[in-house]
Amino acid sequence: MKRSYLGEFEEIVLLTVAVLELQKQAYGVAITHEIIEQTGRSVRLNQIHAALDRLEDKGMVKSEMGEPTAERGGRRKRLFTVTAYGRRTLQDIQEVRVSFWSRLLNPLNSIGQRDWGMG
């Protein structure tokens, strides 16, 4: 499968789904609240759903309808999970970022540290 690139917002949404799916809580409202809490960003539910739809189109998440709940007036939640491809993409992103950060913060790279006010 061809590599898809993610924008920063899609990456945050995908990471949030990965975290919340462990507790079976990866649905729109919970994802929205988690992103607001963790990033301090102001996001709306429609932005989250648009990103989730794009991620699903790219094959990085899949969704299914949960059971109806009384607290939602009998409505069902659309629950998301990260696919193997989505997990692989997150690992690739993490590796690239770690590589850049390690090069930036490497103690042997004194020129780079001086430029960043670290040396």
PDB file of C-alpha atoms in Angstrom:
ATOM      1  CA  MET A   1       0.000   0.000   0.000  1.00  0.00           C
ATOM      2  CA  LYS A   2       1.269   3.469  -0.897  1.00  0.00           C
ATOM      3  CA  ARG A   3       2.356   5.689   1.990  1.00  0.00           C
ATOM      4  CA  SER A   4      -0.158   8.381   2.910  1.00  0.00           C
ATOM      5  CA  TYR A   5       1.001  11.556   4.572  1.00  0.00           C
ATOM      6  CA  LEU A   6      -0.868  13.136   7.415  1.00  0.00           C
ATOM      7  CA  GLY A   7      -1.277  16.733   8.386  1.00  0.00           C
ATOM      8  CA  GLU A   8      -0.699  17.655  12.010  1.00  0.00           C
ATOM      9  CA  PHE A   9      -4.402  17.635  12.890  1.00  0.00           C
ATOM     10  CA  GLU A  10      -5.002  14.202  11.311  1.00  0.00           C
ATOM     11  CA  GLU A  11      -1.965  12.876  13.187  1.00  0.00           C
ATOM     12  CA  ILE A  12      -3.350  14.162  16.493  1.00  0.00           C
ATOM     13  CA  VAL A  13      -6.771  12.657  15.754  1.00  0.00           C
ATOM     14  CA  LEU A  14      -5.198   9.302  14.816  1.00  0.00           C
ATOM     15  CA  LEU A  15      -3.069   9.289  17.989  1.00  0.00           C
ATOM     16  CA  THR A  16      -6.133  10.133  20.072  1.00  0.00           C
ATOM     17  CA  VAL A  17      -8.099   7.256  18.543  1.00  0.00           C
ATOM     18  CA  ALA A  18      -5.187   4.921  19.366  1.00  0.00           C
ATOM     19  CA  VAL A  19      -5.192   6.065  23.007  1.00  0.00           C
ATOM     20  CA  LEU A  20      -8.970   6.048  23.505  1.00  0.00           C
ATOM     21  CA  GLU A  21      -9.688   2.776  21.735  1.00  0.00           C
ATOM     22  CA  LEU A  22      -7.983   0.961  24.611  1.00  0.00           C
ATOM     23  CA  GLN A  23     -10.958   1.941  26.810  1.00  0.00           C
ATOM     24  CA  LYS A  24     -13.543   1.551  24.008  1.00  0.00           C
ATOM     25  CA  GLN A  25     -13.996   5.325  24.136  1.00  0.00           C
ATOM     26  CA  ALA A  26     -12.826   6.321  20.639  1.00  0.00           C
ATOM     27  CA  TYR A  27     -15.928   8.164  19.435  1.00  0.00           C
ATOM     28  CA  GLY A  28     -16.400  11.731  18.239  1.00  0.00           C
ATOM     29  CA  VAL A  29     -17.266  13.562  21.455  1.00  0.00           C
ATOM     30  CA  ALA A  30     -14.636  11.755  23.548  1.00  0.00           C
ATOM     31  CA  ILE A  31     -11.979  12.383  20.874  1.00  0.00           C
ATOM     32  CA  THR A  32     -12.923  16.072  20.800  1.00  0.00           C
ATOM     33  CA  HIS A  33     -12.675  16.419  24.586  1.00  0.00           C
ATOM     34  CA  GLU A  34      -9.358  14.545  24.740  1.00  0.00           C
ATOM     35  CA  ILE A  35      -7.764  16.732  22.058  1.00  0.00           C
ATOM     36  CA  ILE A  36      -8.954  19.911  23.787  1.00  0.00           C
ATOM     37  CA  GLU A  37      -7.632  18.647  27.137  1.00  0.00           C
ATOM     38  CA  GLN A  38      -4.260  17.468  25.826  1.00  0.00           C
ATOM     39  CA  THR A  39      -3.478  20.280  23.383  1.00  0.00           C
ATOM     40  CA  GLY A  40      -5.451  23.272  24.599  1.00  0.00           C
ATOM     41  CA  ARG A  41      -6.706  23.699  21.044  1.00  0.00           C
ATOM     42  CA  SER A  42     -10.238  24.756  20.350  1.00  0.00           C
ATOM     43  CA  VAL A  43     -11.745  22.071  18.107  1.00  0.00           C
ATOM     44  CA  ARG A  44     -15.288  21.334  17.053  1.00  0.00           C
ATOM     45  CA  LEU A  45     -16.969  17.979  16.639  1.00  0.00           C
ATOM     46  CA  ASN A  46     -17.504  18.529  12.912  1.00  0.00           C
ATOM     47  CA  GLN A  47     -13.733  19.007  12.463  1.00  0.00           C
ATOM     48  CA  ILE A  48     -13.099  15.731  14.267  1.00  0.00           C
ATOM     49  CA  HIS A  49     -15.641  13.873  12.138  1.00  0.00           C
ATOM     50  CA  ALA A  50     -14.162  15.309   8.937  1.00  0.00           C
ATOM     51  CA  ALA A  51     -10.669  14.162   9.973  1.00  0.00           C
ATOM     52  CA  LEU A  52     -11.990  10.732  10.971  1.00  0.00           C
ATOM     53  CA  ASP A  53     -13.702  10.395   7.576  1.00  0.00           C
ATOM     54  CA  ARG A  54     -10.428  11.283   5.816  1.00  0.00           C
ATOM     55  CA  LEU A  55      -8.507   8.791   7.968  1.00  0.00           C
ATOM     56  CA  GLU A  56     -11.085   6.111   7.205  1.00  0.00           C
ATOM     57  CA  ASP A  57     -10.818   6.871   3.473  1.00  0.00           C
ATOM     58  CA  LYS A  58      -7.030   6.448   3.758  1.00  0.00           C
ATOM     59  CA  GLY A  59      -7.488   3.090   5.508  1.00  0.00           C
ATOM     60  CA  MET A  60      -5.961   4.213   8.808  1.00  0.00           C
ATOM     61  CA  VAL A  61      -9.062   3.836  10.968  1.00  0.00           C
ATOM     62  CA  LYS A  62     -12.225   1.815  10.731  1.00  0.00           C
ATOM     63  CA  SER A  63     -15.519   2.401  12.449  1.00  0.00           C
ATOM     64  CA  GLU A  64     -18.504   0.451  13.669  1.00  0.00           C
ATOM     65  CA  MET A  65     -21.672   1.384  15.458  1.00  0.00           C
ATOM     66  CA  GLY A  66     -21.773   0.615  19.171  1.00  0.00           C
ATOM     67  CA  GLU A  67     -24.790  -0.425  21.167  1.00  0.00           C
ATOM     68  CA  PRO A  68     -27.548   2.098  21.968  1.00  0.00           C
ATOM     69  CA  THR A  69     -27.114   3.704  25.383  1.00  0.00           C
ATOM     70  CA  ALA A  70     -29.682   5.196  27.748  1.00  0.00           C
ATOM     71  CA  GLU A  71     -27.567   8.289  28.443  1.00  0.00           C
ATOM     72  CA  ARG A  72     -27.644   9.061  24.706  1.00  0.00           C
ATOM     73  CA  GLY A  73     -31.407   8.628  24.458  1.00  0.00           C
ATOM     74  CA  GLY A  74     -31.057   5.243  22.786  1.00  0.00           C
ATOM     75  CA  ARG A  75     -28.646   6.519  20.127  1.00  0.00           C
ATOM     76  CA  ARG A  76     -25.565   4.554  19.181  1.00  0.00           C
ATOM     77  CA  LYS A  77     -21.960   5.791  19.131  1.00  0.00           C
ATOM     78  CA  ARG A  78     -19.743   5.409  16.088  1.00  0.00           C
ATOM     79  CA  LEU A  79     -16.638   3.779  17.565  1.00  0.00           C
ATOM     80  CA  PHE A  80     -13.247   4.002  15.849  1.00  0.00           C
ATOM     81  CA  THR A  81     -10.207   1.730  15.893  1.00  0.00           C
ATOM     82  CA  VAL A  82      -6.794   2.194  14.307  1.00  0.00           C
ATOM     83  CA  THR A  83      -5.979  -0.285  11.544  1.00  0.00           C
ATOM     84  CA  ALA A  84      -2.613  -2.016  11.107  1.00  0.00           C
ATOM     85  CA  TYR A  85      -1.831   0.507   8.370  1.00  0.00           C
ATOM     86  CA  GLY A  86      -2.692   3.381  10.714  1.00  0.00           C
ATOM     87  CA  ARG A  87      -0.428   1.953  13.423  1.00  0.00           C
ATOM     88  CA  ARG A  88       2.392   1.502  10.922  1.00  0.00           C
ATOM     89  CA  THR A  89       1.934   5.112   9.797  1.00  0.00           C
ATOM     90  CA  LEU A  90       2.099   6.346  13.409  1.00  0.00           C
ATOM     91  CA  GLN A  91       5.300   4.322  13.935  1.00  0.00           C
ATOM     92  CA  ASP A  92       6.824   5.817  10.777  1.00  0.00           C
ATOM     93  CA  ILE A  93       5.943   9.336  11.929  1.00  0.00           C
ATOM     94  CA  GLN A  94       7.402   8.679  15.373  1.00  0.00           C
ATOM     95  CA  GLU A  95      10.650   7.338  13.911  1.00  0.00           C
ATOM     96  CA  VAL A  96      11.100  10.395  11.703  1.00  0.00           C
ATOM     97  CA  ARG A  97      10.433  12.782  14.583  1.00  0.00           C
ATOM     98  CA  VAL A  98      12.732  10.914  16.995  1.00  0.00           C
ATOM     99  CA  SER A  99      15.486  10.920  14.381  1.00  0.00           C
ATOM    100  CA  PHE A 100      15.230  14.672  13.887  1.00  0.00           C
ATOM    101  CA  TRP A 101      15.008  15.402  17.626  1.00  0.00           C
ATOM    102  CA  SER A 102      18.000  13.193  18.399  1.00  0.00           C
ATOM    103  CA  ARG A 103      20.039  14.981  15.737  1.00  0.00           C
ATOM    104  CA  LEU A 104      18.957  18.364  17.073  1.00  0.00           C
ATOM    105  CA  LEU A 105      19.668  17.530  20.715  1.00  0.00           C
ATOM    106  CA  ASN A 106      22.797  15.396  20.174  1.00  0.00           C
ATOM    107  CA  PRO A 107      25.510  16.652  22.587  1.00  0.00           C
ATOM    108  CA  LEU A 108      28.175  16.212  19.882  1.00  0.00           C
ATOM    109  CA  ASN A 109      26.371  18.685  17.649  1.00  0.00           C
ATOM    110  CA  SER A 110      27.563  21.842  19.415  1.00  0.00           C
ATOM    111  CA  ILE A 111      26.909  24.061  16.414  1.00  0.00           C
ATOM    112  CA  GLY A 112      23.239  23.146  16.394  1.00  0.00           C
ATOM    113  CA  GLN A 113      23.019  23.667  20.153  1.00  0.00           C
ATOM    114  CA  ARG A 114      24.533  27.136  19.948  1.00  0.00           C
ATOM    115  CA  ASP A 115      22.055  28.016  17.225  1.00  0.00           C
ATOM    116  CA  TRP A 116      19.171  26.944  19.502  1.00  0.00           C
ATOM    117  CA  GLY A 117      20.597  28.614  22.607  1.00  0.00           C
ATOM    118  CA  MET A 118      21.493  25.245  24.149  1.00  0.00           C
ATOM    119  CA  GLY A 119      25.271  25.535  24.214  1.00  0.00           C
TER     120      GLY A 119
END
